[in-house]
Amino acid sequence: MFEKAEILIVDDMPEHIAFAGTILRNEGFGVLGATSANAALKMTEKSKPHLILLDIKMEGMDGLELCRHFKSDEETKEIPVIFMTSESDPAMIKKGFELGCCDYVVKPFTKEELLARVKTHLEIYSKRRKLEEANNELSLFCSAISHDLRSPLNVTQMLADTLKEDIRAGNTEDALKIASMIEGKTAKLITMIERLLSFSKMCSIEPEYETLDMNELVSDIFDECKSAEPERNITLIEGSLPQISGDDVLVRMLVKNLMTNAFKFTRHRQNAVITVSAIPDESYGVISFRDNGTGFDMAYADKLFGVFQRLHLDEEYEGSGIGLATADRIIKRHGGRIEAYGEVDKGAEFTLYFPK
């Protein structure tokens, strides 16, 4: 986390920026420097640092006023600000806290003092962002459950009402048919709820990283899927894949979802082909999963990774609409991303980016 953080130092004395910047760079932080409030505002318009070290007393707009600007802007208000001051003035420090700064250091400060404050507030900032993301995820998750479980439950309720009427009328044959329909609907609901619970647990699991042999992992999962449909003529073309750093359980779940997806949407092909290959990249271990199945219209690509979002009818392809949402969450938990490309009736490609 710390090695990737970028810190903006704002001080009208270049030597102060150089001193603090050297300490931070030696710890692996990215450092930006601004010698005026206006320069700092322009920098934060282009990119958002993870933390700001801000001198209180500067010519022109001082640090207090600049902090007010940062905290009144939606784009920068959550960035932690640590004041740097040459004197411990209680009134000024109190004003800084009222404006939204999270801490202060008195110049001249030691390396240990600066790093302790910076690392503490970066960690707090990171945990707060993760908590906000989890809350947003929970909100979307609850909304999806409320909306998408209501429909099958309503259908089941209607069938139950009809069943009671048939029983009262003595229509045993019709009652048995409806009972069978209720059984099917209930089984689907149970499956959906089980997958939702797995999805929910997956969102809270902290990855345990180890080096994974992706060739072995992909082959294992293909064989597992193939054993469930032994009559199918489906071929795996597997290139030399990079080893990646990831959680074995989560990455297996990710690959299983992509492989299951490929099996499902190539079912109408006499000769189905799934191609898994590596794509060279300096920053990521990139793995592509491509099939020659049904594909999808790119106009609806933004729906692919939402919970319960489906591009095909239940009558065409079974599913819960959770598999790709799970894949997306898992790769994000690893600091990576997933990209999708499809053409109708030609196939789909899902590309995974694992940080090196």
CSV table of C-alpha atoms in Angstrom, one decimal:
chain,number,residue,atom,x,y,z
A,1,MET,CA,0.0,0.0,0.0
A,2,PHE,CA,2.7,2.6,1.1
A,3,GLU,CA,5.0,2.0,-1.9
A,4,LYS,CA,2.2,3.0,-4.3
A,5,ALA,CA,1.1,6.1,-2.4
A,6,GLU,CA,1.8,9.6,-3.8
A,7,ILE,CA,2.3,12.5,-1.5
A,8,LEU,CA,2.1,16.2,-2.3
A,9,ILE,CA,4.3,18.5,-0.3
A,10,VAL,CA,3.3,22.2,-0.3
A,11,ASP,CA,5.8,24.6,1.1
A,12,ASP,CA,7.1,28.0,-0.2
A,13,MET,CA,10.7,27.0,0.8
A,14,PRO,CA,12.1,24.5,-1.8
A,15,GLU,CA,14.7,23.2,0.7
A,16,HIS,CA,11.9,22.1,3.0
A,17,ILE,CA,10.2,20.2,0.1
A,18,ALA,CA,13.6,18.6,-0.7
A,19,PHE,CA,14.2,17.5,2.9
A,20,ALA,CA,10.8,15.9,3.4
A,21,GLY,CA,10.8,14.5,-0.2
A,22,THR,CA,14.1,12.7,0.3
A,23,ILE,CA,12.8,11.0,3.4
A,24,LEU,CA,9.6,9.9,1.7
A,25,ARG,CA,11.2,8.8,-1.6
A,26,ASN,CA,13.7,6.6,0.4
A,27,GLU,CA,10.7,4.8,1.8
A,28,GLY,CA,9.3,4.2,-1.7
A,29,PHE,CA,6.7,6.9,-1.8
A,30,GLY,CA,5.9,9.0,-4.9
A,31,VAL,CA,6.5,12.7,-4.2
A,32,LEU,CA,5.2,15.9,-5.8
A,33,GLY,CA,6.2,19.3,-4.7
A,34,ALA,CA,4.5,22.7,-5.0
A,35,THR,CA,6.0,26.0,-3.8
A,36,SER,CA,2.7,27.9,-3.7
A,37,ALA,CA,-1.0,27.3,-3.1
A,38,ASN,CA,-1.9,28.0,-6.7
A,39,ALA,CA,0.6,25.5,-7.9
A,40,ALA,CA,-0.8,22.9,-5.5
A,41,LEU,CA,-4.4,23.6,-6.7
A,42,LYS,CA,-3.3,23.1,-10.3
A,43,MET,CA,-1.5,19.8,-9.5
A,44,THR,CA,-4.6,18.4,-7.7
A,45,GLU,CA,-6.7,19.2,-10.7
A,46,LYS,CA,-4.6,16.9,-12.8
A,47,SER,CA,-4.1,14.0,-10.3
A,48,LYS,CA,-5.1,13.3,-6.7
A,49,PRO,CA,-2.4,12.5,-4.2
A,50,HIS,CA,-3.0,10.1,-1.4
A,51,LEU,CA,-1.9,12.5,1.3
A,52,ILE,CA,-0.9,16.2,1.5
A,53,LEU,CA,1.9,17.7,3.6
A,54,LEU,CA,1.0,21.4,3.9
A,55,ASP,CA,3.0,24.3,5.3
A,56,ILE,CA,0.8,26.7,7.3
A,57,LYS,CA,2.7,29.9,6.8
A,58,MET,CA,3.2,30.7,3.1
A,59,GLU,CA,3.2,33.9,1.1
A,60,GLY,CA,0.0,34.7,-0.8
A,61,MET,CA,-2.6,32.1,0.1
A,62,ASP,CA,-1.5,30.4,3.3
A,63,GLY,CA,-1.9,26.8,4.3
A,64,LEU,CA,-5.1,27.3,6.3
A,65,GLU,CA,-6.9,28.9,3.3
A,66,LEU,CA,-5.5,26.2,1.0
A,67,CYS,CA,-6.8,23.5,3.3
A,68,ARG,CA,-10.2,25.2,3.2
A,69,HIS,CA,-10.1,24.9,-0.6
A,70,PHE,CA,-9.2,21.2,-0.5
A,71,LYS,CA,-11.9,20.4,2.1
A,72,SER,CA,-14.6,22.2,0.2
A,73,ASP,CA,-13.9,20.4,-3.1
A,74,GLU,CA,-15.7,17.1,-3.6
A,75,GLU,CA,-12.6,15.7,-5.5
A,76,THR,CA,-10.1,16.4,-2.7
A,77,LYS,CA,-12.0,16.7,0.6
A,78,GLU,CA,-11.3,13.1,1.7
A,79,ILE,CA,-7.5,13.4,1.1
A,80,PRO,CA,-5.7,13.5,4.5
A,81,VAL,CA,-3.9,16.8,5.2
A,82,ILE,CA,-1.0,17.0,7.6
A,83,PHE,CA,0.1,20.6,8.5
A,84,MET,CA,3.8,21.5,8.8
A,85,THR,CA,4.5,24.4,11.1
A,86,SER,CA,7.6,26.1,12.4
A,87,GLU,CA,6.0,26.9,15.8
A,88,SER,CA,3.5,25.1,18.0
A,89,ASP,CA,0.7,27.8,18.0
A,90,PRO,CA,-2.3,26.2,19.7
A,91,ALA,CA,-4.8,28.7,18.2
A,92,MET,CA,-3.5,28.1,14.7
A,93,ILE,CA,-3.3,24.3,15.1
A,94,LYS,CA,-6.9,24.4,16.5
A,95,LYS,CA,-8.0,26.3,13.4
A,96,GLY,CA,-6.3,23.7,11.2
A,97,PHE,CA,-8.2,20.9,12.8
A,98,GLU,CA,-11.5,22.8,12.5
A,99,LEU,CA,-10.8,23.1,8.7
A,100,GLY,CA,-10.3,19.4,8.4
A,101,CYS,CA,-6.5,18.6,8.8
A,102,CYS,CA,-5.8,15.3,10.4
A,103,ASP,CA,-2.5,16.0,12.1
A,104,TYR,CA,0.5,18.3,12.3
A,105,VAL,CA,4.3,18.2,12.6
A,106,VAL,CA,6.5,20.9,14.0
A,107,LYS,CA,9.6,21.9,11.9
A,108,PRO,CA,12.3,20.8,12.1
A,109,PHE,CA,11.0,17.3,12.4
A,110,THR,CA,12.8,14.0,12.4
A,111,LYS,CA,12.6,11.2,9.8
A,112,GLU,CA,10.9,8.9,12.3
A,113,GLU,CA,8.3,11.5,13.3
A,114,LEU,CA,7.4,12.3,9.7
A,115,LEU,CA,7.2,8.7,8.6
A,116,ALA,CA,5.1,7.7,11.7
A,117,ARG,CA,2.5,10.4,10.9
A,118,VAL,CA,2.4,9.8,7.2
A,119,LYS,CA,2.1,6.0,7.4
A,120,THR,CA,-0.5,6.2,10.2
A,121,HIS,CA,-2.8,8.5,8.2
A,122,LEU,CA,-2.3,6.7,4.9
A,123,GLU,CA,-3.4,3.5,6.7
A,124,ILE,CA,-6.4,5.2,8.1
A,125,TYR,CA,-7.2,6.7,4.7
A,126,SER,CA,-6.9,3.3,3.0
A,127,LYS,CA,-9.1,1.6,5.6
A,128,ARG,CA,-11.7,4.3,5.3
A,129,ARG,CA,-11.9,4.0,1.6
A,130,LYS,CA,-12.2,0.2,1.8
A,131,LEU,CA,-15.0,0.6,4.3
A,132,GLU,CA,-16.8,3.1,2.0
A,133,GLU,CA,-16.4,0.6,-0.9
A,134,ALA,CA,-17.7,-2.2,1.3
A,135,ASN,CA,-20.7,-0.1,2.3
A,136,ASN,CA,-21.4,0.8,-1.3
A,137,GLU,CA,-21.1,-2.9,-2.3
A,138,LEU,CA,-23.5,-3.8,0.5
A,139,SER,CA,-26.0,-1.2,-0.6
A,140,LEU,CA,-25.9,-2.4,-4.2
A,141,PHE,CA,-26.0,-6.0,-3.0
A,142,CYS,CA,-29.1,-5.5,-0.8
A,143,SER,CA,-30.8,-3.5,-3.6
A,144,ALA,CA,-30.2,-6.4,-6.1
A,145,ILE,CA,-31.4,-9.0,-3.6
A,146,SER,CA,-34.6,-7.0,-2.9
A,147,HIS,CA,-35.3,-6.5,-6.6
A,148,ASP,CA,-34.3,-9.8,-8.1
A,149,LEU,CA,-35.6,-12.2,-5.4
A,150,ARG,CA,-39.0,-10.6,-5.2
A,151,SER,CA,-40.0,-11.7,-8.7
A,152,PRO,CA,-39.5,-15.5,-8.3
A,153,LEU,CA,-41.0,-15.3,-4.8
A,154,ASN,CA,-44.1,-13.6,-6.2
A,155,VAL,CA,-44.4,-16.3,-8.9
A,156,THR,CA,-44.0,-19.0,-6.2
A,157,GLN,CA,-46.7,-17.3,-4.1
A,158,MET,CA,-49.1,-17.2,-7.1
A,159,LEU,CA,-48.5,-20.9,-7.8
A,160,ALA,CA,-49.1,-21.7,-4.2
A,161,ASP,CA,-52.5,-19.9,-4.3
A,162,THR,CA,-53.4,-21.8,-7.5
A,163,LEU,CA,-52.4,-25.0,-5.9
A,164,LYS,CA,-54.7,-24.4,-3.0
A,165,GLU,CA,-57.6,-23.8,-5.3
A,166,ASP,CA,-56.9,-27.0,-7.3
A,167,ILE,CA,-56.7,-29.0,-4.1
A,168,ARG,CA,-60.1,-27.5,-2.9
A,169,ALA,CA,-61.6,-28.4,-6.3
A,170,GLY,CA,-60.2,-31.9,-6.3
A,171,ASN,CA,-58.0,-31.3,-9.4
A,172,THR,CA,-55.3,-33.7,-8.3
A,173,GLU,CA,-53.5,-33.8,-11.7
A,174,ASP,CA,-53.3,-30.0,-12.0
A,175,ALA,CA,-52.2,-29.8,-8.3
A,176,LEU,CA,-49.3,-32.2,-8.9
A,177,LYS,CA,-48.1,-30.2,-11.9
A,178,ILE,CA,-48.2,-27.0,-9.9
A,179,ALA,CA,-46.5,-28.6,-7.0
A,180,SER,CA,-43.7,-29.7,-9.4
A,181,MET,CA,-43.4,-26.1,-10.7
A,182,ILE,CA,-43.2,-24.8,-7.1
A,183,GLU,CA,-40.5,-27.4,-6.4
A,184,GLY,CA,-38.5,-26.2,-9.4
A,185,LYS,CA,-38.9,-22.5,-8.5
A,186,THR,CA,-37.8,-23.2,-4.9
A,187,ALA,CA,-34.8,-25.2,-6.0
A,188,LYS,CA,-33.7,-22.2,-8.2
A,189,LEU,CA,-34.2,-19.8,-5.3
A,190,ILE,CA,-32.1,-22.0,-3.0
A,191,THR,CA,-29.3,-22.1,-5.5
A,192,MET,CA,-29.5,-18.4,-6.0
A,193,ILE,CA,-29.4,-17.8,-2.2
A,194,GLU,CA,-26.4,-20.1,-1.8
A,195,ARG,CA,-24.5,-18.3,-4.6
A,196,LEU,CA,-25.4,-15.0,-3.0
A,197,LEU,CA,-24.0,-16.2,0.3
A,198,SER,CA,-20.8,-17.3,-1.5
A,199,PHE,CA,-20.6,-13.9,-3.2
A,200,SER,CA,-21.1,-12.1,0.1
A,201,LYS,CA,-18.4,-14.1,1.8
A,202,MET,CA,-16.0,-13.6,-1.1
A,203,CYS,CA,-16.4,-9.8,-0.8
A,204,SER,CA,-15.2,-9.9,2.8
A,205,ILE,CA,-12.3,-12.4,2.4
A,206,GLU,CA,-8.8,-10.9,2.7
A,207,PRO,CA,-6.6,-12.6,0.0
A,208,GLU,CA,-3.8,-14.8,1.2
A,209,TYR,CA,-1.1,-14.4,-1.4
A,210,GLU,CA,1.0,-17.2,-2.8
A,211,THR,CA,2.6,-18.0,-6.2
A,212,LEU,CA,0.1,-19.8,-8.4
A,213,ASP,CA,0.8,-22.0,-11.5
A,214,MET,CA,-2.0,-20.8,-13.8
A,215,ASN,CA,-1.4,-23.5,-16.4
A,216,GLU,CA,-2.0,-26.2,-13.8
A,217,LEU,CA,-5.0,-24.3,-12.3
A,218,VAL,CA,-6.7,-23.7,-15.6
A,219,SER,CA,-6.2,-27.4,-16.7
A,220,ASP,CA,-7.6,-28.6,-13.4
A,221,ILE,CA,-10.7,-26.5,-13.7
A,222,PHE,CA,-11.3,-27.4,-17.4
A,223,ASP,CA,-11.1,-31.1,-16.5
A,224,GLU,CA,-13.6,-30.5,-13.7
A,225,CYS,CA,-16.0,-28.8,-16.0
A,226,LYS,CA,-15.5,-31.4,-18.7
A,227,SER,CA,-16.3,-34.2,-16.3
A,228,ALA,CA,-19.7,-32.7,-15.7
A,229,GLU,CA,-20.5,-32.8,-19.4
A,230,PRO,CA,-18.4,-35.8,-20.7
A,231,GLU,CA,-20.5,-36.1,-23.9
A,232,ARG,CA,-19.5,-32.7,-25.2
A,233,ASN,CA,-16.9,-32.1,-27.9
A,234,ILE,CA,-15.1,-29.2,-26.3
A,235,THR,CA,-11.4,-28.4,-26.7
A,236,LEU,CA,-9.1,-26.4,-24.5
A,237,ILE,CA,-6.2,-24.6,-26.3
A,238,GLU,CA,-3.9,-23.5,-23.5
A,239,GLY,CA,-0.8,-21.4,-24.1
A,240,SER,CA,2.1,-20.8,-21.7
A,241,LEU,CA,0.6,-18.8,-18.8
A,242,PRO,CA,2.4,-16.6,-16.3
A,243,GLN,CA,2.6,-17.5,-12.7
A,244,ILE,CA,0.7,-14.9,-10.6
A,245,SER,CA,0.6,-13.9,-7.0
A,246,GLY,CA,-2.9,-14.5,-5.6
A,247,ASP,CA,-5.2,-16.3,-3.2
A,248,ASP,CA,-5.6,-19.9,-4.4
A,249,VAL,CA,-9.2,-20.2,-3.3
A,250,LEU,CA,-10.3,-16.9,-4.8
A,251,VAL,CA,-8.4,-17.3,-8.0
A,252,ARG,CA,-9.8,-20.8,-8.5
A,253,MET,CA,-13.3,-19.4,-7.9
A,254,LEU,CA,-12.5,-16.7,-10.5
A,255,VAL,CA,-11.3,-19.1,-13.2
A,256,LYS,CA,-14.1,-21.5,-12.4
A,257,ASN,CA,-16.7,-18.8,-13.1
A,258,LEU,CA,-15.0,-17.8,-16.4
A,259,MET,CA,-14.7,-21.5,-17.5
A,260,THR,CA,-18.3,-22.3,-16.5
A,261,ASN,CA,-19.4,-19.3,-18.5
A,262,ALA,CA,-17.4,-20.5,-21.6
A,263,PHE,CA,-18.9,-24.0,-21.3
A,264,LYS,CA,-22.4,-22.7,-21.0
A,265,PHE,CA,-22.3,-20.3,-23.9
A,266,THR,CA,-20.6,-22.7,-26.3
A,267,ARG,CA,-23.2,-25.4,-25.7
A,268,HIS,CA,-24.8,-24.9,-29.1
A,269,ARG,CA,-21.5,-25.4,-30.9
A,270,GLN,CA,-20.6,-28.9,-32.3
A,271,ASN,CA,-16.9,-28.1,-31.9
A,272,ALA,CA,-16.6,-25.7,-29.0
A,273,VAL,CA,-13.2,-24.2,-28.4
A,274,ILE,CA,-11.9,-22.4,-25.3
A,275,THR,CA,-8.5,-20.6,-25.7
A,276,VAL,CA,-6.6,-19.5,-22.7
A,277,SER,CA,-3.4,-17.5,-23.5
A,278,ALA,CA,-1.0,-15.0,-22.1
A,279,ILE,CA,-0.7,-11.4,-23.3
A,280,PRO,CA,2.8,-9.7,-22.7
A,281,ASP,CA,2.7,-6.8,-20.4
A,282,GLU,CA,5.3,-5.1,-18.2
A,283,SER,CA,3.1,-4.3,-15.2
A,284,TYR,CA,0.6,-7.1,-15.2
A,285,GLY,CA,0.3,-10.8,-15.6
A,286,VAL,CA,-2.3,-10.8,-18.4
A,287,ILE,CA,-4.4,-13.9,-19.2
A,288,SER,CA,-7.1,-14.1,-21.8
A,289,PHE,CA,-10.1,-16.5,-21.9
A,290,ARG,CA,-11.7,-16.7,-25.3
A,291,ASP,CA,-14.5,-18.9,-26.6
A,292,ASN,CA,-16.4,-19.4,-29.9
A,293,GLY,CA,-19.8,-19.3,-28.2
A,294,THR,CA,-22.9,-17.0,-28.3
A,295,GLY,CA,-21.0,-13.9,-27.5
A,296,PHE,CA,-22.7,-10.6,-26.6
A,297,ASP,CA,-23.5,-7.2,-28.0
A,298,MET,CA,-20.8,-4.7,-26.7
A,299,ALA,CA,-23.6,-2.1,-26.3
A,300,TYR,CA,-24.6,-4.0,-23.2
A,301,ALA,CA,-21.1,-4.7,-21.9
A,302,ASP,CA,-21.5,-2.4,-18.9
A,303,LYS,CA,-24.1,-4.8,-17.5
A,304,LEU,CA,-21.9,-7.9,-17.5
A,305,PHE,CA,-20.4,-7.5,-14.1
A,306,GLY,CA,-23.4,-6.4,-12.1
A,307,VAL,CA,-25.1,-8.7,-9.6
A,308,PHE,CA,-28.1,-10.4,-11.3
A,309,GLN,CA,-27.4,-8.7,-14.6
A,310,ARG,CA,-28.0,-11.1,-17.4
A,311,LEU,CA,-27.9,-10.6,-21.2
A,312,HIS,CA,-29.7,-13.9,-22.0
A,313,LEU,CA,-33.1,-15.3,-21.0
A,314,ASP,CA,-33.4,-18.2,-18.5
A,315,GLU,CA,-35.0,-20.2,-21.3
A,316,GLU,CA,-31.9,-19.9,-23.4
A,317,TYR,CA,-29.1,-20.3,-20.8
A,318,GLU,CA,-29.5,-21.2,-17.1
A,319,GLY,CA,-27.7,-19.0,-14.5
A,320,SER,CA,-28.0,-16.7,-11.6
A,321,GLY,CA,-26.3,-13.6,-12.9
A,322,ILE,CA,-23.7,-13.7,-10.1
A,323,GLY,CA,-20.7,-15.5,-11.8
A,324,LEU,CA,-19.2,-12.6,-13.6
A,325,ALA,CA,-20.0,-10.2,-10.8
A,326,THR,CA,-18.0,-12.6,-8.5
A,327,ALA,CA,-15.1,-12.7,-11.0
A,328,ASP,CA,-15.0,-8.9,-11.2
A,329,ARG,CA,-14.9,-8.6,-7.3
A,330,ILE,CA,-12.2,-11.2,-7.0
A,331,ILE,CA,-9.8,-9.6,-9.5
A,332,LYS,CA,-10.4,-6.2,-7.9
A,333,ARG,CA,-9.6,-7.7,-4.5
A,334,HIS,CA,-6.2,-8.6,-6.0
A,335,GLY,CA,-5.7,-5.0,-7.2
A,336,GLY,CA,-6.3,-6.0,-10.9
A,337,ARG,CA,-9.1,-5.7,-13.4
A,338,ILE,CA,-11.1,-7.7,-15.9
A,339,GLU,CA,-12.0,-6.5,-19.4
A,340,ALA,CA,-14.7,-8.0,-21.7
A,341,TYR,CA,-15.1,-8.1,-25.5
A,342,GLY,CA,-17.7,-9.9,-27.4
A,343,GLU,CA,-19.4,-10.3,-30.8
A,344,VAL,CA,-22.8,-11.8,-31.2
A,345,ASP,CA,-22.7,-15.4,-32.5
A,346,LYS,CA,-18.9,-15.2,-32.7
A,347,GLY,CA,-17.8,-15.5,-29.1
A,348,ALA,CA,-16.5,-13.7,-26.0
A,349,GLU,CA,-13.2,-12.8,-24.5
A,350,PHE,CA,-12.5,-12.0,-20.9
A,351,THR,CA,-9.0,-10.6,-20.1
A,352,LEU,CA,-7.6,-10.7,-16.5
A,353,TYR,CA,-5.0,-8.3,-15.3
A,354,PHE,CA,-3.1,-9.4,-12.2
A,355,PRO,CA,-0.5,-6.9,-10.8
A,356,LYS,CA,3.1,-8.2,-10.9
